[in-house]
mmCIF file of C-alpha atoms in Angstrom:
data_model
loop_
_atom_site.group_PDB
_atom_site.id
_atom_site.type_symbol
_atom_site.label_atom_id
_atom_site.label_comp_id
_atom_site.label_asym_id
_atom_site.label_seq_id
_atom_site.Cartn_x
_atom_site.Cartn_y
_atom_site.Cartn_z
ATOM 1 C CA MET A 1 4.090 -54.549 -41.920
ATOM 2 C CA GLU A 2 6.899 -52.137 -41.078
ATOM 3 C CA LEU A 3 8.378 -49.590 -43.477
ATOM 4 C CA PHE A 4 11.589 -47.550 -43.098
ATOM 5 C CA ASP A 5 11.909 -44.159 -44.816
ATOM 6 C CA THR A 6 15.686 -43.946 -44.840
ATOM 7 C CA HIS A 7 15.888 -40.370 -46.176
ATOM 8 C CA THR A 8 13.438 -37.567 -45.458
ATOM 9 C CA HIS A 9 13.411 -33.849 -44.667
ATOM 10 C CA LEU A 10 10.496 -33.471 -42.265
ATOM 11 C CA ASP A 11 11.988 -30.261 -40.889
ATOM 12 C CA ALA A 12 11.599 -28.545 -44.275
ATOM 13 C CA HIS A 13 9.532 -25.353 -44.343
ATOM 14 C CA GLN A 14 6.964 -27.117 -46.566
ATOM 15 C CA PHE A 15 5.793 -28.934 -43.410
ATOM 16 C CA ASP A 16 5.596 -25.924 -41.092
ATOM 17 C CA GLU A 17 1.781 -25.877 -41.131
ATOM 18 C CA ASP A 18 1.115 -29.594 -40.574
ATOM 19 C CA ARG A 19 4.338 -31.382 -39.569
ATOM 20 C CA GLU A 20 2.740 -33.359 -36.737
ATOM 21 C CA ARG A 21 -0.088 -34.530 -38.995
ATOM 22 C CA VAL A 22 2.377 -35.603 -41.690
ATOM 23 C CA ILE A 23 4.401 -37.627 -39.192
ATOM 24 C CA ASP A 24 1.270 -39.200 -37.712
ATOM 25 C CA HIS A 25 0.054 -40.116 -41.204
ATOM 26 C CA ALA A 26 3.350 -41.861 -41.921
ATOM 27 C CA VAL A 27 3.081 -43.878 -38.715
ATOM 28 C CA GLN A 28 -0.506 -44.859 -39.547
ATOM 29 C CA THR A 29 0.702 -46.026 -42.975
ATOM 30 C CA GLY A 30 3.189 -48.405 -41.353
ATOM 31 C CA VAL A 31 6.350 -46.301 -41.287
ATOM 32 C CA THR A 32 8.083 -47.290 -38.054
ATOM 33 C CA ARG A 33 11.476 -45.626 -38.620
ATOM 34 C CA MET A 34 12.640 -42.505 -40.419
ATOM 35 C CA VAL A 35 16.043 -40.915 -40.897
ATOM 36 C CA ASN A 36 15.770 -37.145 -41.145
ATOM 37 C CA VAL A 37 18.659 -35.459 -42.920
ATOM 38 C CA GLY A 38 20.215 -32.193 -41.758
ATOM 39 C CA PHE A 39 22.589 -30.771 -44.345
ATOM 40 C CA ASN A 40 23.534 -27.167 -43.476
ATOM 41 C CA ARG A 41 23.630 -24.591 -40.701
ATOM 42 C CA GLU A 42 19.837 -24.249 -40.653
ATOM 43 C CA THR A 43 18.669 -27.848 -41.018
ATOM 44 C CA ILE A 44 21.108 -29.608 -38.712
ATOM 45 C CA PRO A 45 19.612 -27.969 -35.559
ATOM 46 C CA SER A 46 16.037 -28.550 -36.768
ATOM 47 C CA THR A 47 16.870 -32.186 -37.461
ATOM 48 C CA MET A 48 18.270 -32.600 -33.959
ATOM 49 C CA LYS A 49 15.070 -31.110 -32.560
ATOM 50 C CA LEU A 50 13.025 -33.718 -34.426
ATOM 51 C CA VAL A 51 15.039 -36.657 -33.084
ATOM 52 C CA GLU A 52 14.611 -35.329 -29.565
ATOM 53 C CA THR A 53 10.845 -35.098 -30.094
ATOM 54 C CA TYR A 54 10.097 -38.437 -31.768
ATOM 55 C CA ASP A 55 11.661 -41.695 -30.612
ATOM 56 C CA PHE A 56 11.289 -43.323 -34.075
ATOM 57 C CA ILE A 57 13.092 -40.541 -35.973
ATOM 58 C CA TYR A 58 16.879 -40.691 -36.330
ATOM 59 C CA ALA A 59 19.345 -38.228 -37.830
ATOM 60 C CA ALA A 60 21.949 -38.072 -40.547
ATOM 61 C CA ILE A 61 23.882 -34.818 -40.442
ATOM 62 C CA GLY A 62 26.466 -33.393 -42.795
ATOM 63 C CA TRP A 63 27.178 -30.596 -45.252
ATOM 64 C CA HIS A 64 25.383 -30.679 -48.610
ATOM 65 C CA PRO A 65 27.455 -30.034 -51.751
ATOM 66 C CA GLN A 66 25.145 -27.207 -52.831
ATOM 67 C CA ASP A 67 26.050 -25.446 -49.568
ATOM 68 C CA ALA A 68 29.747 -26.365 -49.640
ATOM 69 C CA VAL A 69 30.801 -22.795 -50.374
ATOM 70 C CA PHE A 70 29.179 -21.676 -47.089
ATOM 71 C CA MET A 71 31.013 -24.151 -44.870
ATOM 72 C CA GLN A 72 33.176 -22.285 -42.370
ATOM 73 C CA GLU A 73 36.003 -23.120 -40.039
ATOM 74 C CA GLY A 74 34.535 -24.934 -37.070
ATOM 75 C CA ASP A 75 31.557 -26.456 -38.903
ATOM 76 C CA LEU A 76 33.261 -29.829 -39.285
ATOM 77 C CA GLU A 77 34.016 -29.866 -35.555
ATOM 78 C CA TRP A 78 30.385 -28.941 -34.871
ATOM 79 C CA ILE A 79 29.163 -31.890 -36.919
ATOM 80 C CA ALA A 80 31.670 -34.170 -35.169
ATOM 81 C CA SER A 81 30.414 -33.088 -31.746
ATOM 82 C CA LEU A 82 26.795 -33.831 -32.669
ATOM 83 C CA CYS A 83 27.732 -37.276 -33.960
ATOM 84 C CA SER A 84 28.175 -38.392 -30.353
ATOM 85 C CA HIS A 85 24.394 -38.168 -29.938
ATOM 86 C CA PRO A 86 22.998 -41.730 -29.821
ATOM 87 C CA LYS A 87 20.359 -40.971 -32.467
ATOM 88 C CA VAL A 88 22.777 -39.588 -35.044
ATOM 89 C CA VAL A 89 23.302 -42.634 -37.245
ATOM 90 C CA ALA A 90 25.202 -41.327 -40.297
ATOM 91 C CA ILE A 91 27.132 -38.418 -41.773
ATOM 92 C CA GLY A 92 25.214 -36.985 -44.694
ATOM 93 C CA GLU A 93 23.948 -36.028 -46.989
ATOM 94 C CA ILE A 94 27.340 -35.263 -48.456
ATOM 95 C CA GLY A 95 28.589 -35.587 -52.006
ATOM 96 C CA LEU A 96 28.701 -33.752 -55.323
ATOM 97 C CA ASP A 97 26.060 -31.827 -57.250
ATOM 98 C CA TYR A 98 26.987 -30.717 -60.756
ATOM 99 C CA TYR A 99 23.396 -29.830 -61.700
ATOM 100 C CA TRP A 100 22.924 -26.789 -59.459
ATOM 101 C CA ASP A 101 25.755 -24.303 -59.980
ATOM 102 C CA THR A 102 25.900 -23.088 -56.373
ATOM 103 C CA SER A 103 29.352 -24.221 -55.207
ATOM 104 C CA PRO A 104 32.551 -24.566 -57.273
ATOM 105 C CA LYS A 105 33.535 -28.158 -57.980
ATOM 106 C CA ASP A 106 36.869 -27.869 -56.200
ATOM 107 C CA VAL A 107 35.112 -26.628 -53.044
ATOM 108 C CA GLN A 108 32.603 -29.480 -53.249
ATOM 109 C CA HIS A 109 35.471 -31.965 -53.575
ATOM 110 C CA GLN A 110 37.280 -30.551 -50.558
ATOM 111 C CA VAL A 111 34.188 -30.566 -48.324
ATOM 112 C CA LEU A 112 33.311 -34.114 -49.395
ATOM 113 C CA ARG A 113 36.819 -35.382 -48.690
ATOM 114 C CA GLN A 114 36.855 -33.733 -45.260
ATOM 115 C CA GLN A 115 33.580 -35.370 -44.285
ATOM 116 C CA ILE A 116 34.601 -38.813 -45.507
ATOM 117 C CA GLY A 117 37.690 -38.401 -43.358
ATOM 118 C CA LEU A 118 35.506 -37.509 -40.378
ATOM 119 C CA ALA A 119 33.290 -40.537 -40.996
ATOM 120 C CA ARG A 120 36.336 -42.812 -41.048
ATOM 121 C CA GLU A 121 37.611 -41.205 -37.849
ATOM 122 C CA LEU A 122 34.257 -41.749 -36.120
ATOM 123 C CA ASN A 123 33.520 -45.079 -37.846
ATOM 124 C CA MET A 124 30.142 -43.896 -39.139
ATOM 125 C CA PRO A 125 28.405 -44.635 -42.451
ATOM 126 C CA ILE A 126 27.949 -41.848 -44.974
ATOM 127 C CA VAL A 127 24.929 -40.804 -47.037
ATOM 128 C CA ILE A 128 25.978 -39.759 -50.538
ATOM 129 C CA HIS A 129 24.206 -37.165 -52.675
ATOM 130 C CA ASN A 130 25.245 -37.536 -56.309
ATOM 131 C CA ARG A 131 23.769 -35.496 -59.116
ATOM 132 C CA ASP A 132 25.441 -35.643 -62.521
ATOM 133 C CA ALA A 133 28.804 -36.463 -60.916
ATOM 134 C CA HIS A 134 29.038 -40.265 -61.103
ATOM 135 C CA GLU A 135 32.671 -40.528 -62.228
ATOM 136 C CA ASP A 136 34.027 -38.036 -59.684
ATOM 137 C CA ILE A 137 31.952 -39.518 -56.839
ATOM 138 C CA VAL A 138 33.391 -42.990 -57.412
ATOM 139 C CA LYS A 139 36.903 -41.570 -57.754
ATOM 140 C CA ILE A 140 36.741 -39.635 -54.477
ATOM 141 C CA LEU A 141 35.099 -42.490 -52.567
ATOM 142 C CA ARG A 142 37.955 -44.746 -53.681
ATOM 143 C CA GLU A 143 40.716 -42.250 -52.954
ATOM 144 C CA GLU A 144 39.348 -41.428 -49.500
ATOM 145 C CA LYS A 145 38.847 -45.132 -48.639
ATOM 146 C CA ALA A 146 35.134 -44.700 -48.012
ATOM 147 C CA SER A 147 34.792 -48.478 -48.223
ATOM 148 C CA GLU A 148 36.120 -48.590 -44.650
ATOM 149 C CA VAL A 149 32.768 -47.222 -43.427
ATOM 150 C CA GLY A 150 30.391 -47.739 -46.357
ATOM 151 C CA GLY A 151 27.025 -46.093 -46.409
ATOM 152 C CA ILE A 152 24.099 -45.274 -48.649
ATOM 153 C CA MET A 153 23.919 -43.959 -52.190
ATOM 154 C CA HIS A 154 20.873 -41.737 -51.712
ATOM 155 C CA SER A 155 18.245 -41.644 -54.470
ATOM 156 C CA PHE A 156 20.513 -43.640 -56.742
ATOM 157 C CA SER A 157 20.359 -42.468 -60.356
ATOM 158 C CA GLY A 158 23.473 -43.952 -61.933
ATOM 159 C CA SER A 159 23.997 -46.814 -64.344
ATOM 160 C CA TRP A 160 24.396 -50.467 -63.385
ATOM 161 C CA GLU A 161 28.144 -50.072 -63.999
ATOM 162 C CA THR A 162 28.290 -47.259 -61.419
ATOM 163 C CA ALA A 163 26.066 -49.285 -59.108
ATOM 164 C CA LYS A 164 28.469 -52.230 -59.197
ATOM 165 C CA LEU A 165 31.375 -49.966 -58.269
ATOM 166 C CA CYS A 166 29.418 -48.612 -55.293
ATOM 167 C CA LEU A 167 28.301 -52.070 -54.192
ATOM 168 C CA ASN A 168 31.909 -53.244 -54.317
ATOM 169 C CA MET A 169 32.825 -50.450 -51.894
ATOM 170 C CA GLY A 170 30.235 -51.688 -49.404
ATOM 171 C CA PHE A 171 27.453 -49.225 -50.161
ATOM 172 C CA HIS A 172 23.721 -49.809 -50.102
ATOM 173 C CA LEU A 173 21.637 -48.312 -52.907
ATOM 174 C CA SER A 174 18.503 -46.392 -51.972
ATOM 175 C CA PHE A 175 15.603 -45.713 -54.326
ATOM 176 C CA GLY A 176 12.685 -43.316 -54.080
ATOM 177 C CA GLY A 177 9.870 -41.805 -56.093
ATOM 178 C CA PRO A 178 11.574 -41.981 -59.520
ATOM 179 C CA ILE A 179 11.138 -45.769 -59.680
ATOM 180 C CA THR A 180 7.389 -45.112 -59.908
ATOM 181 C CA PHE A 181 7.766 -42.836 -62.963
ATOM 182 C CA LYS A 182 6.806 -44.360 -66.311
ATOM 183 C CA ASN A 183 9.845 -42.897 -68.077
ATOM 184 C CA ALA A 184 12.424 -43.840 -65.398
ATOM 185 C CA ARG A 185 13.941 -46.783 -67.251
ATOM 186 C CA VAL A 186 17.466 -46.771 -65.788
ATOM 187 C CA PRO A 187 16.601 -46.694 -62.047
ATOM 188 C CA LYS A 188 14.177 -49.571 -62.574
ATOM 189 C CA GLU A 189 16.753 -51.613 -64.485
ATOM 190 C CA VAL A 190 19.358 -50.993 -61.791
ATOM 191 C CA LEU A 191 16.997 -51.796 -58.912
ATOM 192 C CA ALA A 192 16.106 -55.093 -60.601
ATOM 193 C CA GLN A 193 19.770 -56.142 -60.344
ATOM 194 C CA VAL A 194 20.643 -54.839 -56.861
ATOM 195 C CA PRO A 195 21.070 -57.662 -54.324
ATOM 196 C CA MET A 196 18.192 -57.719 -51.858
ATOM 197 C CA ASP A 197 20.532 -57.296 -48.896
ATOM 198 C CA ARG A 198 21.813 -53.977 -50.316
ATOM 199 C CA LEU A 199 18.457 -52.416 -51.139
ATOM 200 C CA LEU A 200 16.910 -49.456 -49.297
ATOM 201 C CA ILE A 201 13.872 -47.267 -49.954
ATOM 202 C CA GLU A 202 13.239 -43.603 -49.189
ATOM 203 C CA THR A 203 11.065 -40.611 -50.026
ATOM 204 C CA ASP A 204 13.425 -37.603 -49.917
ATOM 205 C CA SER A 205 10.246 -35.763 -48.929
ATOM 206 C CA PRO A 206 9.121 -33.090 -49.606
ATOM 207 C CA TYR A 207 10.855 -33.775 -52.955
ATOM 208 C CA LEU A 208 10.682 -36.549 -55.605
ATOM 209 C CA THR A 209 7.020 -37.352 -55.029
ATOM 210 C CA PRO A 210 6.035 -40.752 -56.460
ATOM 211 C CA HIS A 211 3.282 -41.430 -58.965
ATOM 212 C CA PRO A 212 0.321 -40.816 -58.775
ATOM 213 C CA PHE A 213 1.031 -37.717 -56.662
ATOM 214 C CA ARG A 214 3.938 -36.415 -58.754
ATOM 215 C CA GLY A 215 4.015 -32.629 -58.701
ATOM 216 C CA LYS A 216 2.629 -32.414 -55.180
ATOM 217 C CA ARG A 217 4.500 -32.232 -51.872
ATOM 218 C CA ASN A 218 6.014 -35.583 -50.942
ATOM 219 C CA GLU A 219 5.507 -37.156 -47.501
ATOM 220 C CA SER A 220 7.121 -40.040 -45.640
ATOM 221 C CA ALA A 221 3.875 -42.026 -45.879
ATOM 222 C CA ASN A 222 4.546 -42.289 -49.619
ATOM 223 C CA VAL A 223 7.447 -44.667 -48.962
ATOM 224 C CA ARG A 224 4.743 -47.332 -49.215
ATOM 225 C CA LEU A 225 4.282 -46.407 -52.894
ATOM 226 C CA VAL A 226 8.032 -46.775 -53.390
ATOM 227 C CA ALA A 227 7.920 -50.176 -51.677
ATOM 228 C CA GLU A 228 5.048 -51.268 -53.918
ATOM 229 C CA ALA A 229 7.002 -50.278 -57.039
ATOM 230 C CA ALA A 230 10.148 -52.015 -55.774
ATOM 231 C CA ALA A 231 8.152 -55.171 -55.054
ATOM 232 C CA GLN A 232 6.755 -55.167 -58.584
ATOM 233 C CA ILE A 233 10.205 -54.653 -60.119
ATOM 234 C CA LYS A 234 11.721 -57.410 -57.970
ATOM 235 C CA GLY A 235 8.799 -59.774 -58.520
ATOM 236 C CA VAL A 236 8.071 -60.258 -54.823
ATOM 237 C CA ASP A 237 5.220 -59.205 -52.573
ATOM 238 C CA LEU A 238 5.025 -55.913 -50.697
ATOM 239 C CA GLU A 239 5.474 -57.521 -47.280
ATOM 240 C CA GLU A 240 8.795 -59.064 -48.341
ATOM 241 C CA ILE A 241 10.171 -55.775 -49.661
ATOM 242 C CA ALA A 242 9.032 -53.973 -46.510
ATOM 243 C CA GLN A 243 10.652 -56.552 -44.227
ATOM 244 C CA ILE A 244 13.922 -56.726 -46.148
ATOM 245 C CA THR A 245 14.415 -52.985 -46.645
ATOM 246 C CA THR A 246 13.525 -52.251 -43.034
ATOM 247 C CA GLN A 247 16.007 -54.823 -41.784
ATOM 248 C CA ASN A 248 18.658 -53.524 -44.184
ATOM 249 C CA GLY A 249 18.116 -49.981 -42.888
ATOM 250 C CA LEU A 250 18.327 -51.011 -39.252
ATOM 251 C CA GLU A 251 21.569 -52.883 -39.874
ATOM 252 C CA ARG A 252 23.161 -50.228 -42.091
ATOM 253 C CA PHE A 253 22.445 -47.432 -39.616
ATOM 254 C CA GLY A 254 23.215 -49.558 -36.553
ATOM 255 C CA ILE A 255 19.772 -49.067 -35.038
ATOM 256 C CA VAL A 256 18.922 -51.623 -32.377
#
């Protein structure tokens, strides 16, 4: 059985003491591919170092909305230059975050639009971060013609109505630890309705740790717990969810 953690942050400082062990544990659990996400001036280089070290780790790089205010002239060109690397498979995570008040909304909008434009120019999928900004995310994706490249709605938390709008623009929906939470009614209801060929799973480690380890540091190995929850919600066995979501990830990211 092969599992694909389509969104992780293995370069995070939480793994500085045991990163190699964490990666080995994921492999032993059946995780055969991972996409590590670099999202600012610090994590993009550390992500690139990981993909050079491990042949089964790929990169998504972009500028996170929380850090939008720190984006400087030349950063977009820097990201564009790194996208020529064969193991950079998406631009992200990019998007809007209205929960953390770290960057003004207008700055977040501008940075998101610029990166969608870059993705269209390079014909690369995008990885969207959306926290409490469902209406504006859909509006900007439409206006910037993001459907031309599609991508992934990372850790999807919106309603089924928002999900349908994203699916219609060619996006895959990715789910993580929250679908294992007892009180997470909406993500479970949405996942139940997502077409199998548009479904992805992730950990977002070291964050969003699934039950029964909620409150502890998340790891890529825990994508198996996400797969088990998705299988239960979909009414299929674990092997089927693993096979389908892995194949979906390979196709969406263009990994041969």
